[in-house]
CSV table of C-alpha atoms in Angstrom, one decimal:
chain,number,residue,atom,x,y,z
W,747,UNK,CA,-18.6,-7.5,-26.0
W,748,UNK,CA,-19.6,-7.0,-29.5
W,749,UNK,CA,-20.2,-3.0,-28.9
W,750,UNK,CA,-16.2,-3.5,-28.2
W,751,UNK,CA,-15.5,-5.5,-31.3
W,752,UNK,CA,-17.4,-3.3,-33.5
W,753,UNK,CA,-15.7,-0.4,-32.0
W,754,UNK,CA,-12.3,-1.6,-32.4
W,755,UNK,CA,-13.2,-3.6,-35.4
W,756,UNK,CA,-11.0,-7.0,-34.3
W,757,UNK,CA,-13.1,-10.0,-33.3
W,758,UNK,CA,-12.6,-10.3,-29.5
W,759,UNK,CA,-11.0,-13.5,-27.4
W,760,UNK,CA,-13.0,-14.7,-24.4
W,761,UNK,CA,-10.0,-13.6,-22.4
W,762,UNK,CA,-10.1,-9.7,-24.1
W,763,UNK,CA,-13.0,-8.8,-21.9
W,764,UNK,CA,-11.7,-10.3,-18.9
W,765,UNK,CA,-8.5,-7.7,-19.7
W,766,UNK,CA,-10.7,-4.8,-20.1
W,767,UNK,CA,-12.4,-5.4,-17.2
W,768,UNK,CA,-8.8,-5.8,-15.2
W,769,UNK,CA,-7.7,-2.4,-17.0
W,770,UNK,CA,-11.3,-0.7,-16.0
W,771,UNK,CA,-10.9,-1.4,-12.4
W,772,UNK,CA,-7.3,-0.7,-12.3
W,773,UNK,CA,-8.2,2.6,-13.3
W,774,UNK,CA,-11.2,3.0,-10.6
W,775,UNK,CA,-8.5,1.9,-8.1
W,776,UNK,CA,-6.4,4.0,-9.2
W,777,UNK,CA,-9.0,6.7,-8.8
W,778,UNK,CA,-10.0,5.8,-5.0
W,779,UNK,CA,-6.3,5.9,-3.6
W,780,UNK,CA,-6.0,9.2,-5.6
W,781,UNK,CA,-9.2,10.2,-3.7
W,782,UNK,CA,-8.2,8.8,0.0
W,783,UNK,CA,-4.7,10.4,-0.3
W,784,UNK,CA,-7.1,13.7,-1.5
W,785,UNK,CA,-5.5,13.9,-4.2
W,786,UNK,CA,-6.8,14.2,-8.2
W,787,UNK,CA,-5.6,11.8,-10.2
W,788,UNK,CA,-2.9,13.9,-11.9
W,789,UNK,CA,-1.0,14.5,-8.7
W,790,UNK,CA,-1.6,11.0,-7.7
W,791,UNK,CA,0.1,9.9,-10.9
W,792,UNK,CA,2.7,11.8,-10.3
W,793,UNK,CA,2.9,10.5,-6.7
W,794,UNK,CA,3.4,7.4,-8.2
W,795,UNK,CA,6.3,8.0,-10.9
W,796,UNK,CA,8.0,9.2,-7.7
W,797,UNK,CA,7.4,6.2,-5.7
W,798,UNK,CA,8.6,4.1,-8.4
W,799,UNK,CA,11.7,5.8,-9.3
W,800,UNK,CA,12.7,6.9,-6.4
W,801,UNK,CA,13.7,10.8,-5.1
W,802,UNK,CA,14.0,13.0,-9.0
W,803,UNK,CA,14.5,16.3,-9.5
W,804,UNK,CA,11.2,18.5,-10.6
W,805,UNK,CA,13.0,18.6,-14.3
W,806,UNK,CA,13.3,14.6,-14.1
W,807,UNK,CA,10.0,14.6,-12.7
W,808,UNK,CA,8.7,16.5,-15.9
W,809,UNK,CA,9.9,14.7,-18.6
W,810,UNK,CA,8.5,11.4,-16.7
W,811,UNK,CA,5.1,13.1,-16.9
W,812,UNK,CA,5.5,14.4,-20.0
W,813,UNK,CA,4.7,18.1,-18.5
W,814,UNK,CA,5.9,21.6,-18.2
W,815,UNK,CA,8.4,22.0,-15.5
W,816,UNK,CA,5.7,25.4,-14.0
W,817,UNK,CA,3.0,22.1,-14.5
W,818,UNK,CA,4.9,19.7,-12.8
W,819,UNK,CA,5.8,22.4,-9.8
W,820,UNK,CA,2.6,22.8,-9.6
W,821,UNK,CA,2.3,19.4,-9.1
W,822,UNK,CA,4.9,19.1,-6.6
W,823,UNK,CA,3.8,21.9,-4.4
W,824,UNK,CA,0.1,20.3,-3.6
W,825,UNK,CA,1.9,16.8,-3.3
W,826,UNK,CA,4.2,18.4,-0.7
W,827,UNK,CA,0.8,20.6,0.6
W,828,UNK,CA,-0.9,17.4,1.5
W,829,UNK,CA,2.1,15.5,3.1
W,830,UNK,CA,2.8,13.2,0.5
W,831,UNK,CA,6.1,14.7,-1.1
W,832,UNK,CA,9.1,16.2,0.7
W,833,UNK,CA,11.8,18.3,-1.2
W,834,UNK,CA,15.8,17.9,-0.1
W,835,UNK,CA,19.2,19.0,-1.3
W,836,UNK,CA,21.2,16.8,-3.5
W,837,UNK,CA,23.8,15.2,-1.2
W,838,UNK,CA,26.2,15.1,-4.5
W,839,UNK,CA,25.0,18.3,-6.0
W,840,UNK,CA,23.6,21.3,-3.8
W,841,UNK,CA,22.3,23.0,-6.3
W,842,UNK,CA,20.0,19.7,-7.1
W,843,UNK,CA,16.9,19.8,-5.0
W,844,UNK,CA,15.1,16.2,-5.2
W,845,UNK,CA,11.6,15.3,-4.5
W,846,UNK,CA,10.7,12.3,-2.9
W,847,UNK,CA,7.6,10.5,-1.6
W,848,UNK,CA,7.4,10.9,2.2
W,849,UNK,CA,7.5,7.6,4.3
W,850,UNK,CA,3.6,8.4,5.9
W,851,UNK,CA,2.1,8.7,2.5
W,852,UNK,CA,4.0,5.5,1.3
W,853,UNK,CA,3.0,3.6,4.1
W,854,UNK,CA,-0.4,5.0,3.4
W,855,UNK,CA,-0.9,4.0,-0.2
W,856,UNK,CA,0.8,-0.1,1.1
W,857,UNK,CA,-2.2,-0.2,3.2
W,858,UNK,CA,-5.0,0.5,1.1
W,859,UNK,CA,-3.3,-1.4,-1.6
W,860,UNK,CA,-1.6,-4.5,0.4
W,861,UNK,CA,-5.1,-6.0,0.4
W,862,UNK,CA,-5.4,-6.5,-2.8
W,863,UNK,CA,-1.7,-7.2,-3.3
W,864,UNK,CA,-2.2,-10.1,-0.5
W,865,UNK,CA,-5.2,-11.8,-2.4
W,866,UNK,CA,-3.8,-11.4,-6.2
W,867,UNK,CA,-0.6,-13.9,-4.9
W,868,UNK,CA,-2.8,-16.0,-2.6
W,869,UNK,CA,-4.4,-16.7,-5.9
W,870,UNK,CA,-1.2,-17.1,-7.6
W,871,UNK,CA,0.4,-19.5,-5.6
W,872,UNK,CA,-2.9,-21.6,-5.5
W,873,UNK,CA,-2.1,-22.5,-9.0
W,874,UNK,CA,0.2,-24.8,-10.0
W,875,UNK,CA,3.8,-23.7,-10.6
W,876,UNK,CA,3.4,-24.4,-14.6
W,877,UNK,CA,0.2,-22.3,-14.8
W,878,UNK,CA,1.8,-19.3,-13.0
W,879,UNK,CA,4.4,-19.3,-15.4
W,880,UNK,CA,1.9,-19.0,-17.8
W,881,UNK,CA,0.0,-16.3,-16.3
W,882,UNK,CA,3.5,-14.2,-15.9
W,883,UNK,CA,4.6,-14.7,-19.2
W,884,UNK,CA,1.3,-14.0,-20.8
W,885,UNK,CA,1.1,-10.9,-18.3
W,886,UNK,CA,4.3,-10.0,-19.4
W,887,UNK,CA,3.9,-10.2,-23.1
W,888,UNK,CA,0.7,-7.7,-22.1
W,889,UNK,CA,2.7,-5.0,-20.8
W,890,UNK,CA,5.2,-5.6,-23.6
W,891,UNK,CA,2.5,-4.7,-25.7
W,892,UNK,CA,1.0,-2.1,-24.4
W,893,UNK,CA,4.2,-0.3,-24.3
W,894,UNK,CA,4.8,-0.4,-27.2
W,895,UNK,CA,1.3,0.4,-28.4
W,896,UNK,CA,1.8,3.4,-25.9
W,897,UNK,CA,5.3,4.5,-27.3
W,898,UNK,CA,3.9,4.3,-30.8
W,899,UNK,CA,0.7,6.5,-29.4
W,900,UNK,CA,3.6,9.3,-27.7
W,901,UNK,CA,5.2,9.5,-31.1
W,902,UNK,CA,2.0,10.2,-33.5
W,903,UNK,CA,0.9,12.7,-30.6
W,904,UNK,CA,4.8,14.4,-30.8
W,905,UNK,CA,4.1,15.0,-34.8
């Protein structure tokens, strides 16, 4: 803990480390579905944008990444190599061609993750109702935050 305040050169709350061990293991987690889906993590994150936003075209895709549309086809074409990905015609424009996760790969990353998912609001609903409101609203204000502190991060690395 104080290698971390040192580092970052803010005194650290109790709850700090508890945060950064949440983000750590988020990001091994991150890392072992990547690696049972065989995927790297790249494509995986990828996988992901997709499965959040639903079917995009590879230009959409790209600007979600923050890549190269030749990157991000790259990307697309081992997503689609491995099953996880399936490309189809725009129904309202065919000169669109949308990717989209395919329902076996989703149904893939629910069960390794569902687990988890299960126990985090068994744990949630053991408090009481007060307490998760503060949990979600502190939670919330986190993510607020580290948008933002992303956002900021996107525009010194545009300059």
């Amino acid at each position: 803990m104080q290698n971390h305040e040192k580092a970052i050169g803010v005194p650290e709350h109790p709850a700090s480390s508890t945060l950064r061990a949440l983000f750590g293991l988020a990001n091994e987690t991150e890392r072992e579905v990547a690696r049972a889906l065989e995927l790297n993590l790249t494509d995986y994150r990828a996988f992901t944008v997709l499965s959040e936003s639903g079917p995009l075209t590879v230009g959409a895709l790209a600007e979600k990444l923050r890549a190269t549309a030749a990157t991000t086809t790259a990307i697309v074409g081992r997503l689609e190599m491995h099953g996880c990905v399936e490309r189809a015609r725009s129904t309202e424009d065919r000169r669109q061609v949308h990717v989209n996760v395919t329902e076996a790969a989703s149904a893939r990353v629910k069960e390794l993750l569902q687990p988890l998912a299960a126990a985090a609001a068994a744990q949630l609903d053991a408090l009481e109702p007060d307490h998760q409101l503060v949990v979600a609203d502190f939670l919330g204000s986190v993510v607020n935050l580290m948008q933002d502190h992303l956002n900021s991060l996107s525009a010194e690395g545009a300059r």
